[in-house]
Amino acid sequence: MSRGEMNIHSNSDQLDYYRMGVSFFKAADRCYGEKNGNTYLIIKKTEQGSEITQLAVPTVVNAAFACEMFFKALLFNTNIKFPKGRDGHNLLKLYKGLPLSIQDQISGYCFHGSTKDSFEVFLGNHANDFADIRYFIENKGFTNMSPAHMHGFALNLMQITNIIISSGGHNEQMENG
């Protein structure tokens, strides 16, 4: 192996999907803004003026892909095949493929104090963010996105995925870090 290269290995199981999701969430987190304690600075003062620290498009793309990996970890964990191709990136289709009990856990955790219907509306509005935002440059006009919403959703989905898989009797403890 040449310098700078590394090997990666996959067992293609729920832990691999979960860990890949955590990696993409960490990338989204770094792109989201500069941390200042428990908050994020999106604009900071510099000697030259102000600097935007948020990389909005990479935040959304990485967070949406992390969500995809978390849903696939849950589908794998419940022995449910997930769609391939473009449908494999659709967050709403992945979510709808899960058993209703897991859907309820996710919607309750990610949209605490709200309804499952409002969660599904949110998810429908962001179902294709990975592909739509990733390739927005190829389409003329405006594209709507929300780095804050997708980042927050990915964080909550990462946490509830960890809880669901860890409580499912899997021997290996999952890690967020």
PDB file of C-alpha atoms in Angstrom:
ATOM      1  CA  MET A   1       0.000   0.000   0.000  1.00  0.00           C
ATOM      2  CA  SER A   2       1.368   3.393  -0.903  1.00  0.00           C
ATOM      3  CA  ARG A   3       1.749   6.279   1.470  1.00  0.00           C
ATOM      4  CA  GLY A   4      -1.496   8.025   2.321  1.00  0.00           C
ATOM      5  CA  GLU A   5      -3.670   5.053   1.407  1.00  0.00           C
ATOM      6  CA  MET A   6      -5.661   2.995   3.863  1.00  0.00           C
ATOM      7  CA  ASN A   7      -7.811  -0.103   3.804  1.00  0.00           C
ATOM      8  CA  ILE A   8     -11.403  -0.081   4.940  1.00  0.00           C
ATOM      9  CA  HIS A   9     -13.443  -3.175   5.685  1.00  0.00           C
ATOM     10  CA  SER A  10     -17.162  -3.851   5.799  1.00  0.00           C
ATOM     11  CA  ASN A  11     -19.153  -6.752   7.153  1.00  0.00           C
ATOM     12  CA  SER A  12     -22.204  -5.049   5.601  1.00  0.00           C
ATOM     13  CA  ASP A  13     -24.175  -5.305   8.822  1.00  0.00           C
ATOM     14  CA  GLN A  14     -26.209  -2.858  10.891  1.00  0.00           C
ATOM     15  CA  LEU A  15     -23.134  -1.730  12.833  1.00  0.00           C
ATOM     16  CA  ASP A  16     -21.280  -0.883   9.625  1.00  0.00           C
ATOM     17  CA  TYR A  17     -24.235   1.158   8.386  1.00  0.00           C
ATOM     18  CA  TYR A  18     -24.547   2.859  11.766  1.00  0.00           C
ATOM     19  CA  ARG A  19     -20.817   3.667  11.961  1.00  0.00           C
ATOM     20  CA  MET A  20     -20.831   5.007   8.403  1.00  0.00           C
ATOM     21  CA  GLY A  21     -23.763   7.206   9.381  1.00  0.00           C
ATOM     22  CA  VAL A  22     -21.812   8.475  12.388  1.00  0.00           C
ATOM     23  CA  SER A  23     -18.864   9.312  10.110  1.00  0.00           C
ATOM     24  CA  PHE A  24     -21.046  11.291   7.726  1.00  0.00           C
ATOM     25  CA  PHE A  25     -22.748  13.011  10.658  1.00  0.00           C
ATOM     26  CA  LYS A  26     -19.325  14.072  11.937  1.00  0.00           C
ATOM     27  CA  ALA A  27     -18.577  15.504   8.475  1.00  0.00           C
ATOM     28  CA  ALA A  28     -21.904  17.382   8.540  1.00  0.00           C
ATOM     29  CA  ASP A  29     -21.152  18.601  12.056  1.00  0.00           C
ATOM     30  CA  ARG A  30     -17.791  20.011  10.962  1.00  0.00           C
ATOM     31  CA  CYS A  31     -19.424  21.731   8.005  1.00  0.00           C
ATOM     32  CA  TYR A  32     -22.315  23.088  10.077  1.00  0.00           C
ATOM     33  CA  GLY A  33     -20.311  25.766  11.793  1.00  0.00           C
ATOM     34  CA  GLU A  34     -17.588  26.498  14.271  1.00  0.00           C
ATOM     35  CA  LYS A  35     -18.400  25.241  17.755  1.00  0.00           C
ATOM     36  CA  ASN A  36     -18.374  27.737  20.600  1.00  0.00           C
ATOM     37  CA  GLY A  37     -19.243  25.795  23.725  1.00  0.00           C
ATOM     38  CA  ASN A  38     -22.673  24.262  23.193  1.00  0.00           C
ATOM     39  CA  THR A  39     -23.599  26.554  20.310  1.00  0.00           C
ATOM     40  CA  TYR A  40     -22.441  27.043  16.746  1.00  0.00           C
ATOM     41  CA  LEU A  41     -20.974  30.171  15.233  1.00  0.00           C
ATOM     42  CA  ILE A  42     -22.075  30.554  11.653  1.00  0.00           C
ATOM     43  CA  ILE A  43     -20.517  33.976  11.216  1.00  0.00           C
ATOM     44  CA  LYS A  44     -17.420  34.992  13.156  1.00  0.00           C
ATOM     45  CA  LYS A  45     -15.549  38.252  13.331  1.00  0.00           C
ATOM     46  CA  THR A  46     -12.041  38.342  11.911  1.00  0.00           C
ATOM     47  CA  GLU A  47      -9.457  41.063  11.461  1.00  0.00           C
ATOM     48  CA  GLN A  48     -10.603  41.375   7.844  1.00  0.00           C
ATOM     49  CA  GLY A  49     -14.304  41.630   8.788  1.00  0.00           C
ATOM     50  CA  SER A  50     -16.732  38.727   9.039  1.00  0.00           C
ATOM     51  CA  GLU A  51     -16.323  35.157   7.863  1.00  0.00           C
ATOM     52  CA  ILE A  52     -19.051  32.586   7.236  1.00  0.00           C
ATOM     53  CA  THR A  53     -17.972  29.330   8.878  1.00  0.00           C
ATOM     54  CA  GLN A  54     -20.930  27.234   7.735  1.00  0.00           C
ATOM     55  CA  LEU A  55     -20.645  25.152   4.583  1.00  0.00           C
ATOM     56  CA  ALA A  56     -24.394  24.862   3.993  1.00  0.00           C
ATOM     57  CA  VAL A  57     -24.529  22.468   1.035  1.00  0.00           C
ATOM     58  CA  PRO A  58     -21.987  19.985   2.461  1.00  0.00           C
ATOM     59  CA  THR A  59     -23.818  20.149   5.808  1.00  0.00           C
ATOM     60  CA  VAL A  60     -27.109  19.119   4.231  1.00  0.00           C
ATOM     61  CA  VAL A  61     -25.631  16.499   1.892  1.00  0.00           C
ATOM     62  CA  ASN A  62     -23.574  14.813   4.630  1.00  0.00           C
ATOM     63  CA  ALA A  63     -26.407  14.981   7.180  1.00  0.00           C
ATOM     64  CA  ALA A  64     -28.920  13.550   4.695  1.00  0.00           C
ATOM     65  CA  PHE A  65     -26.541  10.723   3.780  1.00  0.00           C
ATOM     66  CA  ALA A  66     -25.980  10.039   7.482  1.00  0.00           C
ATOM     67  CA  CYS A  67     -29.762   9.744   7.904  1.00  0.00           C
ATOM     68  CA  GLU A  68     -29.864   7.298   5.002  1.00  0.00           C
ATOM     69  CA  MET A  69     -27.218   5.152   6.689  1.00  0.00           C
ATOM     70  CA  PHE A  70     -29.106   5.225  10.019  1.00  0.00           C
ATOM     71  CA  PHE A  71     -32.351   4.133   8.339  1.00  0.00           C
ATOM     72  CA  LYS A  72     -30.508   1.362   6.500  1.00  0.00           C
ATOM     73  CA  ALA A  73     -28.931   0.210   9.777  1.00  0.00           C
ATOM     74  CA  LEU A  74     -32.417  -0.081  11.260  1.00  0.00           C
ATOM     75  CA  LEU A  75     -33.778  -1.866   8.197  1.00  0.00           C
ATOM     76  CA  PHE A  76     -30.837  -4.267   8.248  1.00  0.00           C
ATOM     77  CA  ASN A  77     -31.335  -4.805  11.976  1.00  0.00           C
ATOM     78  CA  THR A  78     -34.953  -5.855  11.362  1.00  0.00           C
ATOM     79  CA  ASN A  79     -34.059  -8.050   8.348  1.00  0.00           C
ATOM     80  CA  ILE A  80     -35.920  -5.805   5.912  1.00  0.00           C
ATOM     81  CA  LYS A  81     -34.398  -5.265   2.485  1.00  0.00           C
ATOM     82  CA  PHE A  82     -34.016  -1.642   1.520  1.00  0.00           C
ATOM     83  CA  PRO A  83     -34.497  -0.191  -1.936  1.00  0.00           C
ATOM     84  CA  LYS A  84     -31.570   0.238  -4.305  1.00  0.00           C
ATOM     85  CA  GLY A  85     -30.799   2.987  -6.787  1.00  0.00           C
ATOM     86  CA  ARG A  86     -32.355   6.437  -6.367  1.00  0.00           C
ATOM     87  CA  ASP A  87     -35.076   5.071  -4.072  1.00  0.00           C
ATOM     88  CA  GLY A  88     -32.293   3.911  -1.755  1.00  0.00           C
ATOM     89  CA  HIS A  89     -31.563   7.572  -1.009  1.00  0.00           C
ATOM     90  CA  ASN A  90     -35.225   8.514  -0.352  1.00  0.00           C
ATOM     91  CA  LEU A  91     -35.493   9.066   3.396  1.00  0.00           C
ATOM     92  CA  LEU A  92     -39.285   8.807   3.482  1.00  0.00           C
ATOM     93  CA  LYS A  93     -39.296   5.477   1.605  1.00  0.00           C
ATOM     94  CA  LEU A  94     -36.596   4.101   3.914  1.00  0.00           C
ATOM     95  CA  TYR A  95     -38.539   5.250   6.981  1.00  0.00           C
ATOM     96  CA  LYS A  96     -41.834   3.846   5.645  1.00  0.00           C
ATOM     97  CA  GLY A  97     -40.108   0.473   5.128  1.00  0.00           C
ATOM     98  CA  LEU A  98     -39.541   0.149   8.878  1.00  0.00           C
ATOM     99  CA  PRO A  99     -42.004  -1.578  11.221  1.00  0.00           C
ATOM    100  CA  LEU A 100     -44.620   0.815  12.630  1.00  0.00           C
ATOM    101  CA  SER A 101     -43.240   0.440  16.159  1.00  0.00           C
ATOM    102  CA  ILE A 102     -39.838   1.708  15.030  1.00  0.00           C
ATOM    103  CA  GLN A 103     -41.436   4.492  12.973  1.00  0.00           C
ATOM    104  CA  ASP A 104     -43.256   5.590  16.136  1.00  0.00           C
ATOM    105  CA  GLN A 105     -40.023   5.562  18.158  1.00  0.00           C
ATOM    106  CA  ILE A 106     -38.238   7.633  15.512  1.00  0.00           C
ATOM    107  CA  SER A 107     -40.993  10.195  15.010  1.00  0.00           C
ATOM    108  CA  GLY A 108     -41.499  10.567  18.771  1.00  0.00           C
ATOM    109  CA  TYR A 109     -37.793  11.009  19.446  1.00  0.00           C
ATOM    110  CA  CYS A 110     -36.953  13.217  16.485  1.00  0.00           C
ATOM    111  CA  PHE A 111     -40.073  15.415  16.690  1.00  0.00           C
ATOM    112  CA  HIS A 112     -40.720  15.306  20.436  1.00  0.00           C
ATOM    113  CA  GLY A 113     -43.974  17.037  21.292  1.00  0.00           C
ATOM    114  CA  SER A 114     -45.239  16.954  17.721  1.00  0.00           C
ATOM    115  CA  THR A 115     -47.322  14.488  15.725  1.00  0.00           C
ATOM    116  CA  LYS A 116     -46.199  11.596  13.593  1.00  0.00           C
ATOM    117  CA  ASP A 117     -47.979  13.255  10.661  1.00  0.00           C
ATOM    118  CA  SER A 118     -45.954  16.470  11.030  1.00  0.00           C
ATOM    119  CA  PHE A 119     -42.762  14.396  11.218  1.00  0.00           C
ATOM    120  CA  GLU A 120     -43.709  12.595   8.014  1.00  0.00           C
ATOM    121  CA  VAL A 121     -44.439  15.927   6.297  1.00  0.00           C
ATOM    122  CA  PHE A 122     -40.954  17.127   7.332  1.00  0.00           C
ATOM    123  CA  LEU A 123     -39.412  13.883   6.120  1.00  0.00           C
ATOM    124  CA  GLY A 124     -41.329  14.094   2.841  1.00  0.00           C
ATOM    125  CA  ASN A 125     -40.058  17.634   2.310  1.00  0.00           C
ATOM    126  CA  HIS A 126     -36.470  16.462   2.846  1.00  0.00           C
ATOM    127  CA  ALA A 127     -36.732  12.915   1.493  1.00  0.00           C
ATOM    128  CA  ASN A 128     -34.463  13.574  -1.481  1.00  0.00           C
ATOM    129  CA  ASP A 129     -32.092  16.146   0.026  1.00  0.00           C
ATOM    130  CA  PHE A 130     -29.050  13.943  -0.519  1.00  0.00           C
ATOM    131  CA  ALA A 131     -29.485  13.800  -4.288  1.00  0.00           C
ATOM    132  CA  ASP A 132     -31.330  17.094  -4.801  1.00  0.00           C
ATOM    133  CA  ILE A 133     -28.856  19.239  -2.882  1.00  0.00           C
ATOM    134  CA  ARG A 134     -25.821  17.287  -4.049  1.00  0.00           C
ATOM    135  CA  TYR A 135     -26.745  17.905  -7.704  1.00  0.00           C
ATOM    136  CA  PHE A 136     -28.492  21.287  -7.340  1.00  0.00           C
ATOM    137  CA  ILE A 137     -25.739  22.998  -9.342  1.00  0.00           C
ATOM    138  CA  GLU A 138     -26.886  21.120 -12.469  1.00  0.00           C
ATOM    139  CA  ASN A 139     -30.332  22.748 -12.328  1.00  0.00           C
ATOM    140  CA  LYS A 140     -30.946  26.382 -13.104  1.00  0.00           C
ATOM    141  CA  GLY A 141     -32.786  28.297 -10.399  1.00  0.00           C
ATOM    142  CA  PHE A 142     -33.194  28.123  -6.666  1.00  0.00           C
ATOM    143  CA  THR A 143     -33.205  25.102  -4.361  1.00  0.00           C
ATOM    144  CA  ASN A 144     -34.555  25.224  -0.826  1.00  0.00           C
ATOM    145  CA  MET A 145     -32.634  23.590   2.025  1.00  0.00           C
ATOM    146  CA  SER A 146     -32.210  23.886   5.767  1.00  0.00           C
ATOM    147  CA  PRO A 147     -28.821  23.048   7.266  1.00  0.00           C
ATOM    148  CA  ALA A 148     -30.188  23.544  10.793  1.00  0.00           C
ATOM    149  CA  HIS A 149     -33.134  21.190  10.326  1.00  0.00           C
ATOM    150  CA  MET A 150     -31.160  18.460   8.568  1.00  0.00           C
ATOM    151  CA  HIS A 151     -28.284  18.687  11.057  1.00  0.00           C
ATOM    152  CA  GLY A 152     -30.670  18.468  14.026  1.00  0.00           C
ATOM    153  CA  PHE A 153     -32.606  15.605  12.462  1.00  0.00           C
ATOM    154  CA  ALA A 154     -29.415  13.646  11.744  1.00  0.00           C
ATOM    155  CA  LEU A 155     -28.240  14.127  15.336  1.00  0.00           C
ATOM    156  CA  ASN A 156     -31.550  12.883  16.753  1.00  0.00           C
ATOM    157  CA  LEU A 157     -31.766  10.002  14.283  1.00  0.00           C
ATOM    158  CA  MET A 158     -28.219   8.950  15.194  1.00  0.00           C
ATOM    159  CA  GLN A 159     -29.167   8.878  18.881  1.00  0.00           C
ATOM    160  CA  ILE A 160     -32.428   6.943  18.463  1.00  0.00           C
ATOM    161  CA  THR A 161     -30.788   4.490  16.039  1.00  0.00           C
ATOM    162  CA  ASN A 162     -28.133   3.779  18.660  1.00  0.00           C
ATOM    163  CA  ILE A 163     -30.830   3.230  21.294  1.00  0.00           C
ATOM    164  CA  ILE A 164     -32.960   0.950  19.085  1.00  0.00           C
ATOM    165  CA  ILE A 165     -30.101  -1.220  17.851  1.00  0.00           C
ATOM    166  CA  SER A 166     -28.382  -1.381  21.244  1.00  0.00           C
ATOM    167  CA  SER A 167     -31.599  -2.436  22.966  1.00  0.00           C
ATOM    168  CA  GLY A 168     -32.233  -5.114  20.356  1.00  0.00           C
ATOM    169  CA  GLY A 169     -29.948  -7.585  22.080  1.00  0.00           C
ATOM    170  CA  HIS A 170     -26.859  -6.941  19.952  1.00  0.00           C
ATOM    171  CA  ASN A 171     -23.767  -7.871  21.933  1.00  0.00           C
ATOM    172  CA  GLU A 172     -21.429  -5.146  20.690  1.00  0.00           C
ATOM    173  CA  GLN A 173     -21.953  -1.702  22.217  1.00  0.00           C
ATOM    174  CA  MET A 174     -22.380   1.042  19.629  1.00  0.00           C
ATOM    175  CA  GLU A 175     -20.451   4.279  19.907  1.00  0.00           C
ATOM    176  CA  ASN A 176     -21.149   7.849  18.853  1.00  0.00           C
ATOM    177  CA  GLY A 177     -17.499   8.829  18.830  1.00  0.00           C
TER     178      GLY A 177
END
